XYZ file of C-alpha atoms in Angstrom:
630
model
C 133.123 226.100 22.915
C 132.244 228.018 26.059
C 134.747 227.207 29.336
C 134.717 224.692 31.462
C 136.358 226.614 34.881
C 134.549 227.041 37.522
C 133.824 229.905 38.750
C 133.376 231.216 42.080
C 131.325 234.397 43.331
C 134.096 236.626 45.141
C 130.686 238.250 47.490
C 129.530 234.612 48.688
C 132.268 233.257 50.506
C 130.030 230.232 53.158
C 129.976 231.452 56.622
C 128.479 229.832 59.284
C 127.662 232.192 61.601
C 125.910 230.348 65.103
C 122.242 230.712 65.341
C 121.380 230.871 61.942
C 119.264 227.563 60.849
C 119.872 225.483 58.108
C 117.870 227.331 55.677
C 119.345 229.977 56.053
C 123.056 228.703 56.185
C 121.843 227.751 52.470
C 120.666 230.995 51.548
C 124.389 232.442 52.374
C 126.417 229.634 50.780
C 129.125 230.327 47.741
C 127.679 229.132 44.105
C 129.833 227.494 41.796
C 129.065 227.419 38.618
C 129.430 225.092 35.376
C 130.520 227.913 32.866
C 129.369 231.215 31.563
C 127.660 229.904 28.860
C 125.700 226.834 27.632
C 126.630 224.842 25.199
C 123.906 223.024 25.956
C 120.702 225.155 24.604
C 118.899 224.190 21.042
C 119.992 220.954 20.727
C 118.123 218.279 19.998
C 117.585 214.324 20.972
C 115.149 211.475 19.370
C 114.818 210.065 23.191
C 114.450 210.619 26.781
C 116.793 207.918 27.455
C 119.440 210.557 24.977
C 118.123 213.356 26.132
C 119.467 211.773 30.280
C 122.517 210.609 28.667
C 123.719 213.780 26.922
C 122.859 215.380 30.056
C 124.926 213.081 32.144
C 128.203 212.930 29.970
C 128.499 216.547 30.316
C 128.272 216.290 34.130
C 130.545 213.706 33.713
C 132.283 216.982 32.130
C 131.996 219.014 35.339
C 131.621 216.893 37.934
C 128.216 216.322 39.593
C 126.084 213.070 39.752
C 122.145 214.297 37.909
C 118.636 212.247 38.425
C 115.342 211.770 36.427
C 112.824 215.229 38.314
C 109.716 216.202 36.605
C 107.545 215.407 33.895
C 104.429 216.692 32.345
C 101.801 215.813 29.998
C 99.782 216.915 27.105
C 96.426 217.490 28.208
C 94.010 214.362 27.259
C 97.455 212.603 26.533
C 100.022 210.021 26.866
C 102.369 211.689 25.593
C 104.884 214.334 27.030
C 105.875 217.731 26.811
C 108.062 218.302 28.899
C 111.169 216.074 31.167
C 113.664 217.926 33.281
C 116.376 216.801 34.749
C 118.059 217.765 38.015
C 121.150 218.107 39.996
C 121.227 214.908 42.163
C 121.893 216.477 45.229
C 118.517 219.333 44.829
C 115.773 219.167 47.347
C 115.933 219.079 50.917
C 115.786 216.167 53.742
C 112.473 215.199 54.730
C 112.039 215.604 58.463
C 108.746 214.479 58.774
C 110.074 210.912 57.526
C 113.156 211.080 60.160
C 112.968 207.817 61.935
C 114.286 206.133 64.396
C 117.186 203.386 63.578
C 120.476 202.312 64.385
C 122.190 203.980 61.460
C 122.125 207.438 59.651
C 122.765 208.073 56.285
C 124.039 210.652 55.038
C 122.632 213.511 54.058
C 123.132 214.558 50.515
C 120.315 216.999 48.994
C 122.394 220.285 49.588
C 119.089 222.069 47.265
C 120.250 222.703 44.362
C 119.235 224.425 41.731
C 120.868 223.520 39.179
C 118.801 221.245 35.762
C 118.150 221.647 32.362
C 114.801 219.924 31.112
C 113.106 219.539 27.648
C 110.482 220.713 25.389
C 108.898 217.309 24.134
C 107.474 218.051 20.328
C 104.599 215.671 18.653
C 107.180 213.512 16.694
C 109.240 212.984 20.013
C 111.847 214.942 18.993
C 113.351 216.456 22.536
C 114.992 220.162 22.551
C 117.380 221.640 25.018
C 114.653 224.731 26.135
C 116.332 225.629 29.803
C 119.367 225.314 31.374
C 120.159 226.218 34.515
C 123.646 226.356 35.738
C 124.154 227.555 39.409
C 125.214 224.749 42.406
C 125.542 225.187 45.833
C 127.954 222.827 45.941
C 131.267 222.027 44.623
C 132.676 219.987 41.711
C 133.556 216.311 42.468
C 137.092 216.075 41.500
C 137.875 214.266 38.215
C 139.356 211.352 39.770
C 136.717 210.464 41.695
C 133.073 210.718 39.244
C 133.534 206.660 38.533
C 132.075 207.294 41.651
C 128.976 208.998 41.197
C 125.626 207.984 40.262
C 124.224 208.367 37.444
C 127.708 207.486 36.500
C 127.460 204.296 36.574
C 125.606 201.714 35.044
C 126.513 197.670 34.575
C 125.627 196.372 30.990
C 124.231 193.573 29.894
C 126.938 191.289 29.436
C 129.042 192.345 32.261
C 126.448 190.691 33.963
C 125.886 188.001 31.719
C 129.669 186.795 33.050
C 129.546 187.614 36.198
C 126.578 184.710 36.343
C 128.955 182.226 34.403
C 131.981 183.448 37.059
C 129.821 182.974 39.946
C 128.033 179.736 38.243
C 131.650 178.004 37.816
C 131.574 178.519 42.062
C 133.912 182.332 41.517
C 132.857 184.967 43.980
C 130.864 187.752 42.924
C 134.311 190.140 44.412
C 136.644 187.550 42.742
C 134.922 188.697 39.180
C 134.615 191.599 39.707
C 138.550 191.402 40.860
C 138.751 190.333 37.854
C 136.537 192.825 34.881
C 138.644 195.434 37.483
C 142.233 193.925 35.699
C 140.874 192.648 32.548
C 139.363 197.143 32.280
C 142.404 198.207 33.221
C 141.047 199.623 36.968
C 138.244 200.734 39.143
C 137.599 203.905 37.068
C 136.929 201.682 34.193
C 134.275 199.116 34.408
C 131.702 201.504 34.816
C 130.379 200.277 38.613
C 131.254 199.309 42.004
C 130.706 196.472 43.788
C 127.144 197.078 45.120
C 125.788 197.789 41.615
C 126.533 193.830 40.993
C 124.656 192.630 44.037
C 121.839 194.879 43.710
C 121.671 193.942 39.539
C 122.200 190.155 40.110
C 119.156 189.686 42.924
C 116.159 190.204 42.205
C 113.206 192.579 43.927
C 111.421 190.189 45.572
C 113.621 188.419 46.659
C 111.893 187.105 50.312
C 108.861 185.811 48.620
C 108.484 182.810 47.049
C 108.544 183.288 42.706
C 105.844 180.498 41.913
C 106.999 180.290 39.187
C 110.628 179.174 40.469
C 108.825 176.805 42.955
C 106.920 175.013 39.883
C 110.104 174.863 37.868
C 111.791 172.885 40.049
C 108.320 170.817 40.437
C 108.466 170.051 36.739
C 112.472 169.154 37.399
C 111.767 166.384 39.709
C 109.018 165.329 37.822
C 110.682 164.693 34.713
C 113.260 163.500 36.531
C 111.028 160.667 38.220
C 108.981 159.452 35.119
C 112.765 158.636 33.832
C 114.230 157.561 36.162
C 114.210 153.372 37.624
C 114.414 155.349 41.635
C 114.321 159.224 41.737
C 112.098 160.285 45.167
C 110.591 164.015 45.757
C 108.661 164.636 48.202
C 107.088 168.506 49.121
C 105.168 170.149 51.614
C 103.008 173.061 51.261
C 100.891 175.406 54.150
C 97.064 175.784 54.232
C 97.307 179.012 51.896
C 99.309 176.067 48.619
C 102.642 177.502 49.082
C 105.471 176.136 49.269
C 106.860 175.832 52.993
C 109.727 172.909 52.277
C 111.321 169.823 49.850
C 113.008 167.380 49.859
C 114.795 164.631 46.894
C 116.923 162.165 45.741
C 117.804 160.213 43.233
C 118.994 156.643 42.595
C 122.610 156.428 43.888
C 121.533 158.271 46.674
C 119.679 155.336 47.873
C 122.486 152.988 46.465
C 124.175 154.579 48.295
C 122.648 154.753 50.750
C 122.011 150.437 51.438
C 126.263 150.836 51.588
C 126.384 153.799 54.039
C 123.715 154.480 55.734
C 124.596 153.443 59.404
C 125.806 156.832 59.816
C 124.230 160.335 58.226
C 125.288 163.787 59.111
C 122.648 166.287 59.430
C 123.932 170.507 60.034
C 121.440 173.644 58.577
C 123.337 177.156 59.978
C 123.753 177.599 56.415
C 120.549 179.885 54.474
C 122.270 179.532 49.976
C 119.084 181.334 48.739
C 116.881 184.320 48.178
C 113.975 182.776 50.067
C 116.527 182.411 53.592
C 114.746 178.299 53.286
C 116.839 176.631 55.106
C 119.382 173.384 53.700
C 119.447 170.555 55.390
C 121.657 168.154 53.023
C 121.853 164.056 54.450
C 126.090 163.681 53.803
C 127.285 160.310 55.096
C 131.138 158.516 54.733
C 132.524 156.333 51.840
C 134.637 152.813 52.119
C 136.992 156.538 51.455
C 135.949 158.812 54.048
C 134.939 160.788 51.907
C 131.486 162.358 52.000
C 128.397 160.915 49.873
C 125.116 162.698 49.306
C 122.228 160.437 50.339
C 119.726 163.146 49.267
C 119.034 166.899 49.672
C 116.084 169.288 51.802
C 115.025 172.433 52.836
C 112.655 173.546 55.052
C 111.274 177.532 55.761
C 111.644 177.269 59.613
C 113.217 175.490 61.813
C 110.121 174.572 64.262
C 109.490 170.712 65.090
C 106.828 169.766 62.491
C 109.103 171.215 59.693
C 112.014 168.709 61.154
C 109.729 166.066 61.202
C 108.139 166.531 57.830
C 112.589 166.383 56.418
C 113.307 163.505 58.283
C 110.221 161.390 57.648
C 110.357 162.685 54.189
C 114.047 160.786 54.407
C 112.767 157.865 56.140
C 110.334 156.694 53.481
C 112.731 157.472 50.617
C 114.464 155.308 52.534
C 112.575 152.764 52.467
C 111.711 152.929 56.408
C 116.304 151.772 57.552
C 116.974 154.577 59.489
C 120.881 155.162 60.436
C 122.577 153.699 63.600
C 124.190 157.071 64.843
C 122.859 160.598 62.918
C 124.802 163.165 63.863
C 123.366 167.418 64.291
C 124.006 170.715 65.686
C 122.568 172.316 68.905
C 119.094 172.087 68.173
C 116.392 171.453 70.509
C 113.056 171.946 67.373
C 116.011 169.612 65.189
C 116.113 166.891 68.655
C 112.990 166.740 69.141
C 111.971 165.666 65.959
C 114.604 163.265 65.834
C 113.606 161.961 68.748
C 110.088 160.898 67.072
C 110.878 159.806 64.040
C 114.306 157.945 63.975
C 113.524 156.329 67.815
C 116.285 154.018 67.800
C 119.000 155.622 66.182
C 121.267 157.254 67.666
C 121.447 161.513 68.200
C 125.262 162.750 68.002
C 125.960 166.134 68.697
C 128.341 167.989 66.546
C 131.757 168.950 68.900
C 132.395 171.804 67.059
C 129.302 173.888 67.898
C 130.075 172.879 71.743
C 133.004 174.204 72.165
C 132.076 177.515 69.405
C 128.979 178.080 72.237
C 130.769 177.475 74.800
C 133.159 180.519 73.907
C 130.386 183.142 74.241
C 128.727 180.791 77.783
C 131.802 179.976 79.962
C 134.444 183.137 78.995
C 135.412 183.258 81.940
C 136.325 179.363 82.975
C 138.275 179.278 79.352
C 140.714 181.505 80.753
C 141.595 179.914 83.490
C 144.924 177.817 83.102
C 144.392 174.430 82.460
C 140.607 174.728 81.386
C 140.469 174.481 78.404
C 142.944 171.310 77.929
C 140.431 169.488 79.915
C 137.596 171.098 77.824
C 138.608 169.370 75.182
C 139.738 166.388 77.049
C 136.143 165.355 78.104
C 134.551 166.242 74.858
C 136.820 163.943 72.904
C 139.921 162.093 74.956
C 137.935 159.469 77.234
C 138.263 156.145 76.625
C 135.806 154.952 79.011
C 133.577 156.230 81.171
C 135.413 155.533 84.402
C 137.863 157.980 82.979
C 135.121 160.577 82.438
C 134.045 161.036 85.910
C 137.552 160.564 87.314
C 138.079 163.708 85.015
C 134.397 165.206 85.523
C 134.250 165.643 88.945
C 137.869 166.757 89.019
C 137.017 169.905 87.896
C 133.909 171.006 87.656
C 131.955 170.749 90.639
C 127.823 170.495 89.702
C 124.927 170.444 91.264
C 124.377 167.207 91.374
C 127.678 166.350 93.270
C 126.973 168.529 95.804
C 123.197 167.661 96.408
C 125.287 164.059 97.063
C 128.287 165.355 99.974
C 125.942 167.242 101.520
C 123.747 164.428 101.760
C 127.412 162.209 103.887
C 127.354 162.536 107.622
C 130.231 160.988 108.045
C 133.264 161.960 105.224
C 135.600 158.595 104.546
C 138.696 158.829 103.370
C 137.307 158.610 99.968
C 135.377 161.126 100.214
C 137.391 163.385 101.257
C 139.827 162.738 98.512
C 136.847 163.361 96.267
C 135.777 166.328 98.127
C 139.177 168.141 96.955
C 139.336 166.193 93.085
C 136.298 168.097 92.793
C 136.827 172.087 93.262
C 139.392 172.695 90.813
C 136.935 174.452 88.942
C 133.555 175.688 90.489
C 130.743 175.181 88.481
C 127.774 175.068 90.487
C 126.283 178.105 89.081
C 126.750 177.714 85.392
C 123.680 176.161 84.342
C 125.278 175.859 81.110
C 127.743 173.041 82.130
C 124.801 171.784 84.415
C 122.392 171.774 80.969
C 126.488 170.374 79.492
C 126.391 167.342 81.758
C 123.075 166.765 81.339
C 123.565 165.471 77.577
C 126.994 164.217 78.311
C 125.506 160.867 76.214
C 125.170 162.260 72.894
C 128.743 164.597 72.619
C 131.059 162.571 74.813
C 132.041 159.209 72.758
C 133.022 156.751 75.620
C 128.887 156.609 76.509
C 128.457 156.474 72.275
C 131.019 153.295 71.534
C 127.581 151.132 71.381
C 126.651 152.831 68.227
C 128.988 153.029 64.939
C 130.598 156.611 64.484
C 132.747 155.935 62.316
C 135.322 157.990 64.062
C 133.247 161.440 63.011
C 133.052 164.225 65.656
C 131.311 167.052 64.286
C 128.907 167.385 61.521
C 131.562 169.602 59.977
C 130.664 166.823 56.289
C 127.052 168.532 56.140
C 128.583 172.168 56.493
C 131.624 171.352 54.382
C 128.506 170.888 51.095
C 126.915 173.904 52.123
C 130.347 175.819 51.516
C 130.863 174.321 48.429
C 127.322 175.022 47.421
C 127.494 178.464 48.995
C 131.077 178.792 46.494
C 128.781 179.224 43.803
C 125.842 180.932 45.012
C 124.551 183.066 47.275
C 121.150 184.865 48.933
C 120.758 185.875 45.794
C 119.707 182.287 43.903
C 117.053 180.490 43.409
C 115.140 177.102 44.424
C 116.491 175.963 40.422
C 119.886 177.571 40.531
C 120.554 176.355 43.320
C 119.412 172.524 42.423
C 121.634 172.770 39.668
C 124.483 173.701 41.324
C 124.069 171.004 44.105
C 124.506 168.904 41.307
C 127.353 170.113 40.222
C 128.926 169.597 43.564
C 127.626 165.414 43.744
C 128.865 164.620 40.640
C 132.215 166.233 41.670
C 131.908 164.208 45.182
C 130.787 161.550 42.627
C 133.742 161.627 40.575
C 136.543 162.323 43.501
C 135.492 158.552 44.212
C 135.818 157.446 40.995
C 139.227 158.352 41.043
C 139.964 156.652 44.025
C 138.542 153.575 43.371
C 140.741 153.671 40.281
C 144.274 154.857 42.623
C 143.054 151.402 44.891
C 142.967 149.525 42.198
C 145.848 150.435 41.169
C 148.329 149.881 43.438
C 148.744 149.230 47.054
C 150.388 151.646 49.444
C 153.548 150.875 51.285
C 153.446 148.605 54.785
C 155.440 149.776 57.257
C 156.239 146.112 59.307
C 157.274 144.077 56.132
C 156.693 140.766 57.651
C 153.580 141.411 59.584
C 151.170 138.797 57.042
C 148.665 140.571 59.599
C 149.025 144.460 57.325
C 149.359 142.202 54.387
C 146.339 140.905 54.832
C 143.889 144.392 55.959
C 145.897 146.258 52.874
C 144.152 143.139 50.988
C 141.093 144.209 52.272
C 140.955 147.930 53.356
C 141.088 151.210 50.848
C 143.959 153.287 51.324
C 142.941 156.024 54.156
C 140.720 153.256 56.148
C 144.356 150.524 55.934
C 146.471 154.230 57.161
C 144.085 153.838 59.753
C 144.445 150.651 60.797
C 148.596 150.412 60.619
C 148.778 153.511 63.025
C 146.425 151.676 65.705
C 148.810 148.172 64.496
C 151.860 150.580 65.769
C 150.631 151.858 68.400
C 149.804 148.525 69.712
C 153.671 147.218 69.311
C 154.370 150.102 72.658
C 151.551 148.662 74.652
C 152.807 146.411 77.556
C 149.981 143.638 78.386
C 149.774 141.635 81.745
C 147.935 138.073 80.739
C 145.021 137.593 83.400
C 143.664 134.425 85.136
C 140.852 132.748 82.687
C 139.019 129.200 81.586
C 140.874 127.191 78.911
C 141.547 128.080 75.746
C 140.133 131.847 76.221
C 143.032 134.433 76.891
C 142.757 137.488 78.610
C 144.679 140.587 78.993
C 145.032 144.433 80.856
C 146.956 146.067 78.171
C 147.940 149.565 78.399
C 150.377 152.759 77.568
C 152.718 153.083 80.135
C 152.867 156.152 80.438
C 150.005 157.536 78.665
C 146.684 155.505 79.490
C 145.725 156.363 83.214
C 143.368 152.999 82.803
C 143.625 149.522 81.772
C 141.172 148.324 79.292
C 140.833 144.265 79.378
C 140.611 142.121 76.628
C 139.885 138.985 75.937
C 140.881 136.451 73.166
C 139.543 132.579 72.658
C 141.849 130.825 70.681
C 139.559 129.005 68.793
C 136.763 131.240 67.437
C 139.827 133.828 66.899
C 136.703 136.064 68.571
C 138.611 139.367 70.675
C 136.495 141.834 72.349
C 138.144 145.002 74.363
C 136.705 147.050 76.913
C 137.071 150.132 75.058
C 134.655 148.920 72.122
C 136.897 151.133 69.595
C 135.206 148.210 66.664
C 131.788 148.749 67.789
C 132.327 152.972 67.371
C 134.349 152.709 63.684
C 134.890 149.296 62.366
C 138.107 148.889 62.871
C 140.147 146.552 65.700
C 142.126 148.819 69.001
C 145.770 148.613 69.077
C 144.332 146.517 72.101
C 142.908 143.690 70.860
C 145.497 143.746 67.748
C 148.396 143.772 70.127
C 146.810 140.458 71.604
C 146.505 139.353 68.527
C 150.002 139.833 67.328
C 151.226 137.496 70.267
C 149.642 134.971 69.881
C 150.963 134.967 65.757
C 146.939 135.403 64.340
C 148.040 135.521 60.779
C 144.714 137.015 59.236
C 142.354 139.969 60.055
C 138.672 137.202 61.912
C 136.293 137.658 58.964
C 133.566 139.428 62.384
C 136.367 142.507 62.537
C 136.126 143.363 58.424
C 133.328 145.887 58.334
C 132.090 145.669 54.948
C 131.773 149.324 54.611
C 135.728 149.595 54.981
C 136.396 147.309 51.992
C 137.677 148.247 48.981
C 135.398 145.735 46.478
C 132.227 146.822 48.000
C 130.704 148.236 44.891
C 131.727 144.952 43.124
C 128.125 144.609 42.568
C 126.701 147.709 42.284
C 129.121 148.706 39.488
C 127.732 144.756 37.749
C 123.967 145.616 38.546
C 124.501 148.728 36.907
C-alpha cells in the first residue's frame, strides 16, 4: 500500500509578499501531497454512488472533503462517458457575484487542483483513469474529519427516528443529543445539527403545498360527515389559494356553552412551515384550567383577516358572543373585535404591556419606585378613585397639563393636586399618553362590570402555542399541526377528567372548621375555586367594618383592611333577600364574593352562600347534564 504520509516540498514555502495579488500568492503556496503513488488508479466500481463512496472514503483517511464536478456524455446518447470528483476547495470565489450583505461567509475555495476522474464504459462500469493528488491546503486533523461536508450524511432511519421524537413533543436538539449518546459521541453520529434540520425541511418552505391543504380539508369533511356537530370553514384568495381556515369539534361547542363568557385569543406564534398565524380560542373551565373552543389560521394580520376569523368563530358558536375577549396589543385585531364583537369587552394582555414598556419607557423604568407604581396601576387598584389618585400623582399627561393651565386661581386643593402629579414628568412621552387612553382595556378597575375570571394576560392562549411548538417547528405542515393540536386538546380533556375524579372522590380540608359558610362553599365549588373563596373569607375576617345608617332591614357598612386599603368599600346587605352588594364589584368580575361581602355575611351569621352568588361555571356538577346526555 502506498505511504499515506503528507509530503511538503521544501523549496515552496508559503510566502506573504506585500503588494502581490491573490492569484500570485496562491501560486506561491506550498503544495501538499496525498501520497507518492496513487492506490486508486485502475480500480473499478459499478455505479456513480459507488465511485463517489470510493473517493470519499479515501478522502476521509487523508483529511479532505470532496464534491461532484464535471461529467461528459456520449455523443447522441444520454449515458455518461466520464465523471469527475474534486476536492471541495477546488476553484475560487467569483468576485462578480459579490453582493452587499449584512454578513459574510468564509472563503473556502483555494484553487485546489486535486481530483479523481472515472471513465465509464458501455456497461456502466466506472474505472479510475486519473488521480491528481496535489493540494494547495493542509489536511484536516483526524479529530475534525467528521465535520467535513462530504463526510456528513443522515440516514433514512435516523430521519424517521427524529420525526418520531418530534411528534412526541421532544425538541429536535434534544433528540439529536440523545442520538449522540447512543452512538458514543458526535464523531460517530454521522451528521451535525444543521444537517438534521435541513433533512427535515421542505424546499417549498414558504409556499403552500396544495396536497397538504387539500388533505387537511378532506380531513375536515370526513369529520363533519361522521360527527354530529363538527364545524370548519376556510377562506380562499382571488387566485384560489388557501389564506385562512378555522375548525372546532362538538365538545368545543359544549365547552363554549358552559364557559364561553371569557375567550382568550393570541396570535404571537407561527408554528408552521408556511409562516401562517396560529390563533387558538381558549377559555377557562371550572377548575381554572385551559379549555379549547377552536383554532384558526390566517395568512396575515390585516383587519379583514381577523374579521373573517372572528366571524367564522361566531358562526360556529351559534352567534353567541363572549362577555370578555382578551388579546395582545394589535390594532388590526382590535378593529376586528370592534366590528364582530361589538357587545364584548375587549381586554389587553398585561404581560404584553409590561414587555412593551421595557422597550418604550426605559428611562422611566430606571427611576426609583416607578416599576412598583406602574405595576400597581396595572393590577393593584380596587377602584377608579384609587387609580386616578395614583395616576395623577405619578403621571403628568397633556390632559392634566391643560387642566392646570386653564386654572386662573389655584385653590389649596388644586395646589396639592399639582404637587402630587409632578413626581414623574411624562408630558413628552407619547407611549404614556396612548397607554392612558386605553386604560379601559388593561386596568381591571374599569372592567369590573364584565366577567374576566381574574385573568390578566393572554398567556393561556400562548400556553397552547407553546404546547404545540414543543412538538412542532417551522418545518411542520398543516396536517402535522392539526394532528399535534388534537393531541394537545386530548391531553387537556384527560387532565380535566383527572380533576373531576379528584373533586368527586375527596374534599379539601377547611381552615376554619366551624364555619357553615365555608362548608357550603366546599360542597358546591371545585377544589381550586374553593381555595380562592377560602382565602377571601380569611381576608374578610381581618377586615374592619363601620355601620352606616340605612333603611329598615337593610344594613350598610364601610369595610376596609387597616394599614392596607387606601379606600373604604361600601357594602349593602338585605336581611330579607340576603342580597349583598359591594362597591369593589369583585363578584361581577370573577364570579366569587369579595372579602368585604363575606365579612358582612359572617357578621350576620349567614350559613349558606345565597344562590344568586353561586356562579354555575364554578360548580362541581356543571358537567353533570352534559355527561348524562353524552
